[in-house]
């Protein structure tokens, strides 16, 4: 009977985890795209090679198998995101299972805070970029699932099996090993009752070796395959580069995350206040107990978690702190809040419940706003392609000449997002028009326009010196013979 009750409890936990994730990301359960999705849809064989060049061998294998059956993960991104959300819910559930011996939730307030804190890992505005790569959603889901299984195995002392799972995670997406290292560092802190002992040091070293070691091994394999001629090149160069410049980029990015998460939240320093709240709750307990060693260990842990956020950007020659890389900022927040939950009594758990539930509600609300804007951007992209196609069909009907080629150039000022699309940064809510216009036209229209360069004489005659603020088919599209010449206008002016 006790075993049955335990199974019911963990089933209910998974149901709550999935429900929170479902409510956060259900807006993505429809067909959508970004620039990379369109490329994968039109040229999956090239993207498969790109996966291998990035060390994502398991993802490449999955894409290759689908390709043999004439399918791709971009065929219906809503389904792939739905499946990814399920895998993420399993990942959250496994993390909760791994911590079940370290954190006592107690009352309903404690349980609510616990579910909210762990859900925050994947229910946050930065993670939205990962799901906008619809063709990669399964890759991300599997990467974090493998890492979560590895975390659970580590907590059971099965380090060899954990290393294998971390390696699988890295071969899906390397951020998975960073995610695992952050969670395990906090588990070790709690498991050893905040004490720095020889056992603690050994566990931390083993954790670092089998998590980051798996990532390093995956990256080294790319170099081996390039040297042996199996791969033509590595997708991204790894190296030391300008250390001072990289530190500056990461520091600037971190301040942006603390302020408003790169413009994805209101500019009221909400993430900073939550971190101060979590750290304050923990340090208050340790200082009250005059436990200086625990306070020092916690500060070192917090510093280590912060540095882990930027392990991958720092490892690249060109330091790029994309949201899909630094979303583990919220894993850091989640883990520090778990420590605070462990360190508080029943009254403190009630306070944490209200604070964490409110913070998660804000994240979920802005996730919905971001997704809504993403769909608006997609709609605008498809609308302008439809208007271009009508212009082409009109020309073909009048002349009897079929347009086979498309030359594209951008207006004088052509930003990566529409003005009436808000909450955009990096590849979150970027527009495809003006970035991958040829691919977008072919994907939306179903036709195969050959990509040709813009003719200099045509550009000087019809387009030079122009800077439009709206779409004007008569001026921005010129068709001569079998070739359409299209200059993409700057953006859409906001109404009112």
Coordinates of C-alpha atoms in Angstrom, one line a residue:
X1 CA 0.0 0.0 0.0
X2 CA 2.9 2.4 0.9
X3 CA 4.5 1.6 -2.5
X4 CA 1.2 2.4 -4.3
X5 CA 0.9 5.7 -2.5
X6 CA 4.4 6.6 -3.5
X7 CA 3.7 5.8 -7.1
X8 CA 0.6 8.0 -7.0
X9 CA 2.6 10.8 -5.4
X10 CA 5.2 10.8 -8.2
X11 CA 2.5 10.4 -10.9
X12 CA 0.8 13.5 -9.5
X13 CA 4.1 15.3 -9.5
X14 CA 4.7 14.5 -13.2
X15 CA 1.1 15.6 -14.0
X16 CA 1.7 19.0 -12.3
X17 CA 5.1 19.4 -14.1
X18 CA 3.6 18.6 -17.4
X19 CA 0.6 20.9 -16.8
X20 CA 2.8 23.9 -16.0
X21 CA 4.9 23.3 -19.1
X22 CA 1.9 22.8 -21.2
X23 CA 0.2 26.0 -20.0
X24 CA 3.5 27.9 -20.7
X25 CA 4.3 26.6 -24.2
X26 CA 0.9 25.5 -25.7
X27 CA 1.0 28.5 -28.0
X28 CA 3.9 26.9 -29.8
X29 CA 1.8 23.7 -30.6
X30 CA 1.1 25.1 -34.0
X31 CA 3.1 25.3 -37.2
X32 CA 5.7 28.1 -36.9
X33 CA 9.2 28.9 -38.2
X34 CA 12.3 30.9 -37.9
X35 CA 15.1 31.3 -40.4
X36 CA 16.8 28.0 -39.5
X37 CA 13.5 26.1 -39.6
X38 CA 13.0 27.2 -43.2
X39 CA 16.5 26.2 -44.2
X40 CA 16.0 22.7 -42.6
X41 CA 12.7 22.3 -44.4
X42 CA 14.1 23.1 -47.8
X43 CA 17.6 21.6 -47.4
X44 CA 17.5 18.9 -44.7
X45 CA 20.5 17.0 -46.1
X46 CA 22.7 20.1 -45.7
X47 CA 21.5 20.6 -42.1
X48 CA 22.2 17.0 -41.3
X49 CA 25.9 17.6 -42.2
X50 CA 25.8 20.8 -40.2
X51 CA 24.6 18.8 -37.1
X52 CA 27.6 16.5 -37.4
X53 CA 30.0 19.5 -37.8
X54 CA 28.6 20.8 -34.5
X55 CA 29.1 17.5 -32.7
X56 CA 25.3 16.8 -32.5
X57 CA 25.6 13.3 -33.9
X58 CA 22.5 11.8 -32.3
X59 CA 20.4 14.7 -33.6
X60 CA 22.0 14.2 -37.1
X61 CA 21.1 10.4 -36.9
X62 CA 17.5 11.2 -36.1
X63 CA 17.2 13.7 -38.9
X64 CA 18.9 11.2 -41.3
X65 CA 16.5 8.5 -40.5
X66 CA 13.5 10.8 -41.0
X67 CA 15.1 12.0 -44.3
X68 CA 15.2 8.4 -45.6
X69 CA 11.4 8.3 -45.1
X70 CA 10.9 11.6 -46.8
X71 CA 10.1 13.5 -43.6
X72 CA 11.8 16.2 -41.5
X73 CA 11.4 17.5 -38.0
X74 CA 10.3 20.8 -39.6
X75 CA 7.3 19.2 -41.4
X76 CA 5.0 20.1 -38.4
X77 CA 6.9 22.0 -35.8
X78 CA 3.8 22.0 -33.5
X79 CA 4.1 18.3 -33.0
X80 CA 7.8 18.4 -32.4
X81 CA 7.4 21.1 -29.8
X82 CA 4.6 19.1 -28.2
X83 CA 6.8 16.1 -27.9
X84 CA 9.7 18.2 -26.6
X85 CA 7.5 19.7 -23.9
X86 CA 6.6 16.2 -22.8
X87 CA 10.4 15.3 -22.6
X88 CA 11.1 18.5 -20.6
X89 CA 8.3 17.5 -18.1
X90 CA 10.0 14.2 -17.7
X91 CA 13.3 16.0 -17.1
X92 CA 11.8 18.2 -14.4
X93 CA 10.3 15.2 -12.8
X94 CA 13.6 13.4 -12.8
X95 CA 15.3 16.4 -11.2
X96 CA 12.6 16.4 -8.5
X97 CA 13.2 12.7 -7.9
X98 CA 16.9 13.2 -7.6
X99 CA 16.4 15.8 -4.8
X100 CA 13.7 13.9 -3.0
X101 CA 16.1 12.9 -0.2
X102 CA 17.5 16.4 0.2
X103 CA 14.5 18.6 0.4
X104 CA 11.5 18.2 2.7
X105 CA 8.5 20.1 1.2
X106 CA 6.3 19.8 4.3
X107 CA 3.0 21.6 3.9
X108 CA 1.1 22.5 0.8
X109 CA 3.0 25.8 0.7
X110 CA 6.3 23.9 0.5
X111 CA 5.1 21.6 -2.2
X112 CA 3.7 24.5 -4.3
X113 CA 7.0 26.3 -4.0
X114 CA 8.9 23.1 -4.9
X115 CA 6.9 22.5 -8.1
X116 CA 7.1 26.2 -9.1
X117 CA 10.9 26.4 -8.5
X118 CA 11.7 23.3 -10.6
X119 CA 9.3 24.3 -13.4
X120 CA 11.2 27.6 -13.6
X121 CA 14.1 25.8 -15.3
X122 CA 12.1 25.5 -18.6
X123 CA 9.3 28.0 -18.1
X124 CA 11.1 31.2 -18.7
X125 CA 11.5 33.8 -21.4
X126 CA 15.0 32.9 -22.4
X127 CA 14.0 29.3 -23.2
X128 CA 11.5 30.6 -25.8
X129 CA 14.3 30.8 -28.3
X130 CA 15.0 27.1 -28.1
X131 CA 11.4 26.2 -29.0
X132 CA 11.4 28.7 -31.9
X133 CA 13.9 26.4 -33.6
X134 CA 11.0 24.0 -34.3
X135 CA 13.2 21.6 -36.2
X136 CA 15.5 21.4 -33.1
X137 CA 12.8 21.1 -30.4
X138 CA 13.2 17.3 -30.2
X139 CA 17.0 17.7 -30.1
X140 CA 16.7 20.1 -27.1
X141 CA 14.2 17.9 -25.4
X142 CA 16.3 14.8 -25.7
X143 CA 19.5 16.6 -24.6
X144 CA 18.0 17.7 -21.4
X145 CA 16.2 14.3 -20.8
X146 CA 19.5 12.5 -21.2
X147 CA 21.2 14.9 -18.9
X148 CA 18.4 14.5 -16.3
X149 CA 18.7 10.7 -16.4
X150 CA 22.4 11.2 -15.9
X151 CA 21.7 13.5 -12.9
X152 CA 19.6 10.8 -11.3
X153 CA 22.2 8.1 -12.0
X154 CA 24.9 10.3 -10.4
X155 CA 22.8 10.7 -7.2
X156 CA 22.7 6.9 -7.1
X157 CA 26.5 6.7 -7.3
X158 CA 26.4 5.2 -10.8
X159 CA 29.0 7.5 -12.3
X160 CA 29.9 5.4 -15.4
X161 CA 26.3 5.2 -16.6
X162 CA 25.9 8.9 -15.8
X163 CA 28.9 9.7 -17.9
X164 CA 27.4 7.8 -20.8
X165 CA 24.1 9.7 -20.5
X166 CA 26.0 13.0 -20.4
X167 CA 27.9 12.1 -23.5
X168 CA 24.5 11.3 -25.2
X169 CA 23.3 14.7 -24.0
X170 CA 26.3 16.4 -25.5
X171 CA 25.8 14.6 -28.8
X172 CA 22.3 16.1 -28.9
X173 CA 23.2 19.6 -27.7
X174 CA 26.2 20.6 -25.5
X175 CA 24.3 22.9 -23.2
X176 CA 22.9 19.7 -21.6
X177 CA 26.1 19.0 -19.8
X178 CA 26.2 22.6 -18.3
X179 CA 22.6 22.1 -17.1
X180 CA 23.7 18.8 -15.5
X181 CA 26.8 20.3 -13.9
X182 CA 24.8 23.1 -12.3
X183 CA 22.1 20.9 -10.8
X184 CA 24.6 18.3 -9.5
X185 CA 26.8 21.0 -7.9
X186 CA 23.7 22.1 -5.8
X187 CA 22.8 18.5 -5.1
X188 CA 26.3 17.9 -3.7
X189 CA 26.0 21.0 -1.6
X190 CA 22.8 19.8 -0.1
X191 CA 23.8 16.1 0.2
X192 CA 26.8 17.0 2.2
X193 CA 24.9 19.4 4.5
X194 CA 26.7 22.5 3.4
X195 CA 30.1 21.2 4.5
X196 CA 33.3 21.3 2.6
X197 CA 34.9 17.9 3.2
X198 CA 37.2 15.5 1.3
X199 CA 34.1 13.7 0.1
X200 CA 32.6 17.0 -1.1
X201 CA 35.7 17.9 -3.1
X202 CA 35.9 14.4 -4.6
X203 CA 32.2 14.5 -5.7
X204 CA 32.6 18.0 -7.2
X205 CA 35.7 16.8 -9.1
X206 CA 33.9 13.7 -10.4
X207 CA 30.9 15.9 -11.3
X208 CA 33.1 18.2 -13.3
X209 CA 35.0 15.4 -15.0
X210 CA 32.0 13.5 -16.2
X211 CA 29.8 16.4 -17.2
X212 CA 32.2 18.9 -18.8
X213 CA 34.5 16.0 -19.7
X214 CA 31.6 14.6 -21.8
X215 CA 31.3 17.9 -23.6
X216 CA 35.0 18.2 -24.2
X217 CA 35.1 14.7 -25.6
X218 CA 32.3 15.5 -28.0
X219 CA 34.1 18.7 -29.2
X220 CA 37.4 16.8 -29.6
X221 CA 35.7 14.2 -31.7
X222 CA 34.8 17.0 -34.2
X223 CA 38.5 17.9 -34.6
X224 CA 39.4 14.2 -35.1
X225 CA 36.7 13.8 -37.8
X226 CA 37.9 17.0 -39.5
X227 CA 41.5 15.9 -39.4
X228 CA 40.7 12.5 -40.8
X229 CA 38.6 14.0 -43.6
X230 CA 35.3 12.6 -42.5
X231 CA 34.0 16.1 -42.0
X232 CA 34.9 19.1 -44.1
X233 CA 35.0 21.6 -41.2
X234 CA 33.8 22.3 -37.7
X235 CA 30.6 24.3 -37.4
X236 CA 32.0 26.7 -34.9
X237 CA 35.6 27.3 -33.9
X238 CA 36.7 26.7 -30.3
X239 CA 39.6 28.5 -28.8
X240 CA 40.9 31.0 -26.2
X241 CA 40.8 34.1 -28.3
X242 CA 40.5 37.5 -26.6
X243 CA 39.9 36.6 -23.0
X244 CA 39.4 40.1 -21.8
X245 CA 37.0 40.9 -24.7
X246 CA 35.0 37.7 -23.9
X247 CA 34.7 38.5 -20.2
X248 CA 33.4 42.0 -21.2
X249 CA 30.8 40.5 -23.5
X250 CA 29.7 38.0 -20.8
X251 CA 29.6 40.6 -18.1
X252 CA 27.5 42.9 -20.2
X253 CA 25.2 40.0 -21.0
X254 CA 24.8 39.1 -17.3
X255 CA 23.9 42.6 -16.4
X256 CA 21.3 42.5 -19.2
X257 CA 19.9 39.2 -17.8
X258 CA 19.6 40.7 -14.3
X259 CA 17.9 43.9 -15.6
X260 CA 15.3 42.6 -18.0
X261 CA 16.5 39.4 -19.6
X262 CA 17.7 41.1 -22.8
X263 CA 14.5 43.1 -23.2
X264 CA 12.1 40.1 -22.7
X265 CA 10.9 41.3 -19.3
X266 CA 9.9 44.7 -17.9
X267 CA 13.1 46.7 -17.0
X268 CA 12.6 46.6 -13.3
X269 CA 15.5 44.2 -12.3
X270 CA 13.1 41.4 -11.4
X271 CA 15.7 38.6 -11.9
X272 CA 18.2 40.4 -9.7
X273 CA 15.7 40.9 -6.9
X274 CA 14.8 37.2 -7.0
X275 CA 18.5 36.2 -6.7
X276 CA 18.9 38.6 -3.8
X277 CA 15.8 37.1 -2.2
X278 CA 17.1 33.5 -2.6
X279 CA 20.7 34.4 -1.4
X280 CA 19.3 36.4 1.5
X281 CA 17.1 33.6 2.7
X282 CA 20.1 31.2 2.7
X283 CA 22.7 33.5 4.2
X284 CA 20.3 34.6 6.9
X285 CA 20.1 31.0 8.1
X286 CA 23.8 30.4 8.0
X287 CA 24.7 33.7 9.7
X288 CA 22.1 33.2 12.3
X289 CA 23.6 29.8 13.1
X290 CA 27.1 31.3 12.9
X291 CA 28.0 28.7 10.3
X292 CA 30.7 30.6 8.4
X293 CA 31.9 27.5 6.5
X294 CA 28.4 26.9 5.1
X295 CA 28.1 30.6 4.1
X296 CA 31.5 30.5 2.4
X297 CA 30.6 27.3 0.5
X298 CA 27.3 28.8 -0.6
X299 CA 29.0 32.0 -1.9
X300 CA 31.6 29.8 -3.8
X301 CA 28.7 27.7 -5.2
X302 CA 26.8 30.8 -6.3
X303 CA 29.9 32.2 -8.1
X304 CA 30.6 28.8 -9.7
X305 CA 27.0 28.6 -11.0
X306 CA 27.3 32.1 -12.5
X307 CA 30.5 31.2 -14.3
X308 CA 28.9 28.0 -15.6
X309 CA 26.3 30.1 -17.5
X310 CA 29.1 31.3 -19.8
X311 CA 31.2 28.2 -20.3
X312 CA 30.1 27.6 -23.9
X313 CA 30.2 31.3 -25.0
X314 CA 33.7 31.6 -23.5
X315 CA 34.8 28.3 -25.2
X316 CA 34.0 29.8 -28.7
X317 CA 36.5 31.9 -30.6
X318 CA 33.7 34.4 -31.2
X319 CA 31.9 34.8 -27.9
X320 CA 28.1 34.7 -28.6
X321 CA 25.8 34.6 -25.6
X322 CA 22.6 33.5 -27.4
X323 CA 19.5 32.9 -25.2
X324 CA 19.6 29.2 -26.2
X325 CA 23.0 29.0 -24.5
X326 CA 22.5 31.3 -21.5
X327 CA 19.0 30.1 -20.6
X328 CA 20.7 28.1 -17.8
X329 CA 20.7 31.4 -16.0
X330 CA 17.2 30.2 -14.9
X331 CA 18.7 26.9 -13.8
X332 CA 20.9 28.8 -11.5
X333 CA 18.0 30.8 -10.2
X334 CA 16.0 27.6 -9.7
X335 CA 18.8 25.8 -7.9
X336 CA 19.5 28.7 -5.5
X337 CA 15.8 28.9 -4.7
X338 CA 15.9 25.1 -3.9
X339 CA 18.7 25.8 -1.5
X340 CA 16.6 28.6 0.1
X341 CA 13.6 26.2 0.3
X342 CA 15.8 23.7 2.2
X343 CA 17.0 26.4 4.6
X344 CA 13.6 27.8 5.6
X345 CA 10.9 26.7 8.1
X346 CA 7.2 26.5 7.4
X347 CA 6.7 30.3 7.6
X348 CA 9.6 30.8 5.2
X349 CA 8.2 28.2 2.8
X350 CA 4.9 30.1 2.7
X351 CA 6.7 33.3 1.8
X352 CA 8.7 31.5 -0.8
X353 CA 5.5 30.0 -2.2
X354 CA 4.0 33.4 -2.9
X355 CA 7.2 34.9 -4.2
X356 CA 8.0 32.0 -6.5
X357 CA 4.5 31.5 -7.8
X358 CA 4.3 35.2 -8.6
X359 CA 7.6 35.1 -10.4
X360 CA 6.7 32.1 -12.4
X361 CA 3.3 33.7 -13.3
X362 CA 5.2 36.7 -14.7
X363 CA 7.5 34.4 -16.7
X364 CA 4.5 32.4 -18.1
X365 CA 2.7 35.6 -19.0
X366 CA 5.6 37.0 -20.9
X367 CA 6.3 33.7 -22.6
X368 CA 2.7 33.9 -24.0
X369 CA 3.3 37.5 -25.1
X370 CA 6.6 36.4 -26.8
X371 CA 4.9 33.5 -28.6
X372 CA 2.0 35.7 -29.7
X373 CA 4.6 38.1 -31.3
X374 CA 6.4 35.2 -32.9
X375 CA 3.2 34.1 -34.6
X376 CA 2.6 37.7 -35.7
X377 CA 6.0 37.9 -37.2
X378 CA 5.4 34.6 -39.1
X379 CA 2.1 35.9 -40.4
X380 CA 3.7 39.1 -41.7
X381 CA 6.4 37.0 -43.4
X382 CA 3.8 34.8 -45.1
X383 CA 1.6 37.8 -46.0
X384 CA 4.4 39.6 -47.9
X385 CA 5.4 36.5 -49.7
X386 CA 1.7 36.0 -50.8
X387 CA 1.7 39.6 -52.1
X388 CA 4.9 39.0 -54.0
X389 CA 3.5 35.8 -55.5
X390 CA 0.4 37.7 -56.6
X391 CA 2.6 40.2 -58.4
X392 CA 4.5 37.3 -60.1
X393 CA 1.3 35.6 -61.1
X394 CA -0.1 38.8 -62.5
X395 CA 3.1 39.2 -64.7
X396 CA 2.9 35.6 -65.8
X397 CA -0.7 36.0 -66.9
X398 CA 0.0 39.2 -68.8
X399 CA 3.2 38.0 -70.6
X400 CA 3.0 34.3 -70.7
X401 CA 6.5 34.1 -69.3
X402 CA 7.1 31.9 -66.3
X403 CA 9.3 33.5 -63.6
X404 CA 12.0 31.0 -62.6
X405 CA 14.6 33.1 -60.8
X406 CA 14.6 35.5 -57.8
X407 CA 17.2 38.1 -57.0
X408 CA 16.8 39.8 -53.6
X409 CA 18.4 42.9 -52.0
X410 CA 17.6 44.7 -48.8
X411 CA 16.5 48.3 -48.3
X412 CA 18.9 50.9 -47.0
X413 CA 17.9 50.1 -43.4
X414 CA 16.5 46.5 -43.0
X415 CA 16.4 45.4 -39.3
X416 CA 16.0 41.8 -38.2
X417 CA 12.5 42.3 -36.8
X418 CA 9.3 44.0 -37.6
X419 CA 8.6 47.2 -35.7
X420 CA 5.1 46.1 -34.7
X421 CA 6.6 42.8 -33.3
X422 CA 7.7 43.3 -29.7
X423 CA 10.0 41.3 -27.4
X424 CA 12.7 40.4 -29.9
X425 CA 16.4 39.7 -29.3
X426 CA 18.9 37.5 -31.2
X427 CA 16.7 34.9 -32.9
X428 CA 13.7 35.4 -30.7
X429 CA 11.0 36.8 -33.0
X430 CA 13.4 37.6 -35.9
X431 CA 11.7 38.0 -39.3
X432 CA 12.6 35.7 -42.2
X433 CA 11.9 38.3 -44.8
X434 CA 15.2 40.1 -45.5
X435 CA 17.3 37.4 -44.0
X436 CA 16.4 34.2 -45.8
X437 CA 14.0 35.7 -48.4
X438 CA 14.6 33.2 -51.1
X439 CA 14.1 30.2 -48.8
X440 CA 11.0 31.8 -47.3
X441 CA 9.5 32.4 -50.8
X442 CA 10.1 28.8 -51.8
X443 CA 8.8 27.3 -48.6
X444 CA 5.6 29.4 -48.5
X445 CA 4.8 29.4 -52.3
X446 CA 5.7 25.8 -53.0
X447 CA 7.6 26.9 -56.1
X448 CA 11.4 26.6 -56.7
X449 CA 12.7 30.0 -57.6
X450 CA 16.4 29.8 -58.5
X451 CA 18.4 32.2 -56.3
X452 CA 20.4 34.6 -58.4
X453 CA 22.4 37.7 -57.4
X454 CA 20.9 41.2 -57.8
X455 CA 21.8 42.7 -61.1
X456 CA 23.8 45.9 -60.6
X457 CA 22.2 47.8 -63.5
X458 CA 18.7 46.8 -62.5
X459 CA 19.3 47.9 -59.0
X460 CA 20.7 51.3 -60.1
X461 CA 17.8 51.8 -62.5
X462 CA 14.9 50.9 -60.3
X463 CA 16.0 50.8 -56.6
X464 CA 19.1 52.9 -55.8
X465 CA 18.6 55.7 -53.3
X466 CA 15.1 54.4 -52.2
X467 CA 14.2 53.8 -48.6
X468 CA 10.6 52.6 -48.2
X469 CA 8.7 52.4 -44.9
X470 CA 6.0 50.1 -46.2
X471 CA 5.4 47.4 -48.8
X472 CA 4.9 48.7 -52.3
X473 CA 4.8 45.9 -54.9
X474 CA 4.8 48.2 -57.9
X475 CA 8.1 49.9 -56.8
X476 CA 9.9 47.1 -54.8
X477 CA 9.3 44.3 -57.3
X478 CA 10.6 44.5 -60.8
X479 CA 10.2 41.5 -63.2
X480 CA 12.3 41.3 -66.3
X481 CA 12.1 38.2 -68.5
X482 CA 12.1 35.1 -66.2
X483 CA 13.7 36.9 -63.3
X484 CA 12.0 38.8 -60.4
X485 CA 14.0 41.5 -58.6
X486 CA 12.8 42.3 -55.1
X487 CA 14.2 44.9 -52.7
X488 CA 12.9 44.2 -49.1
X489 CA 11.5 47.3 -47.5
X490 CA 12.8 48.6 -44.1
X491 CA 10.0 47.4 -41.8
X492 CA 6.3 47.9 -41.0
X493 CA 5.4 51.2 -39.3
X494 CA 3.3 50.7 -36.1
X495 CA -0.3 51.7 -36.4
X496 CA -1.4 54.9 -34.9

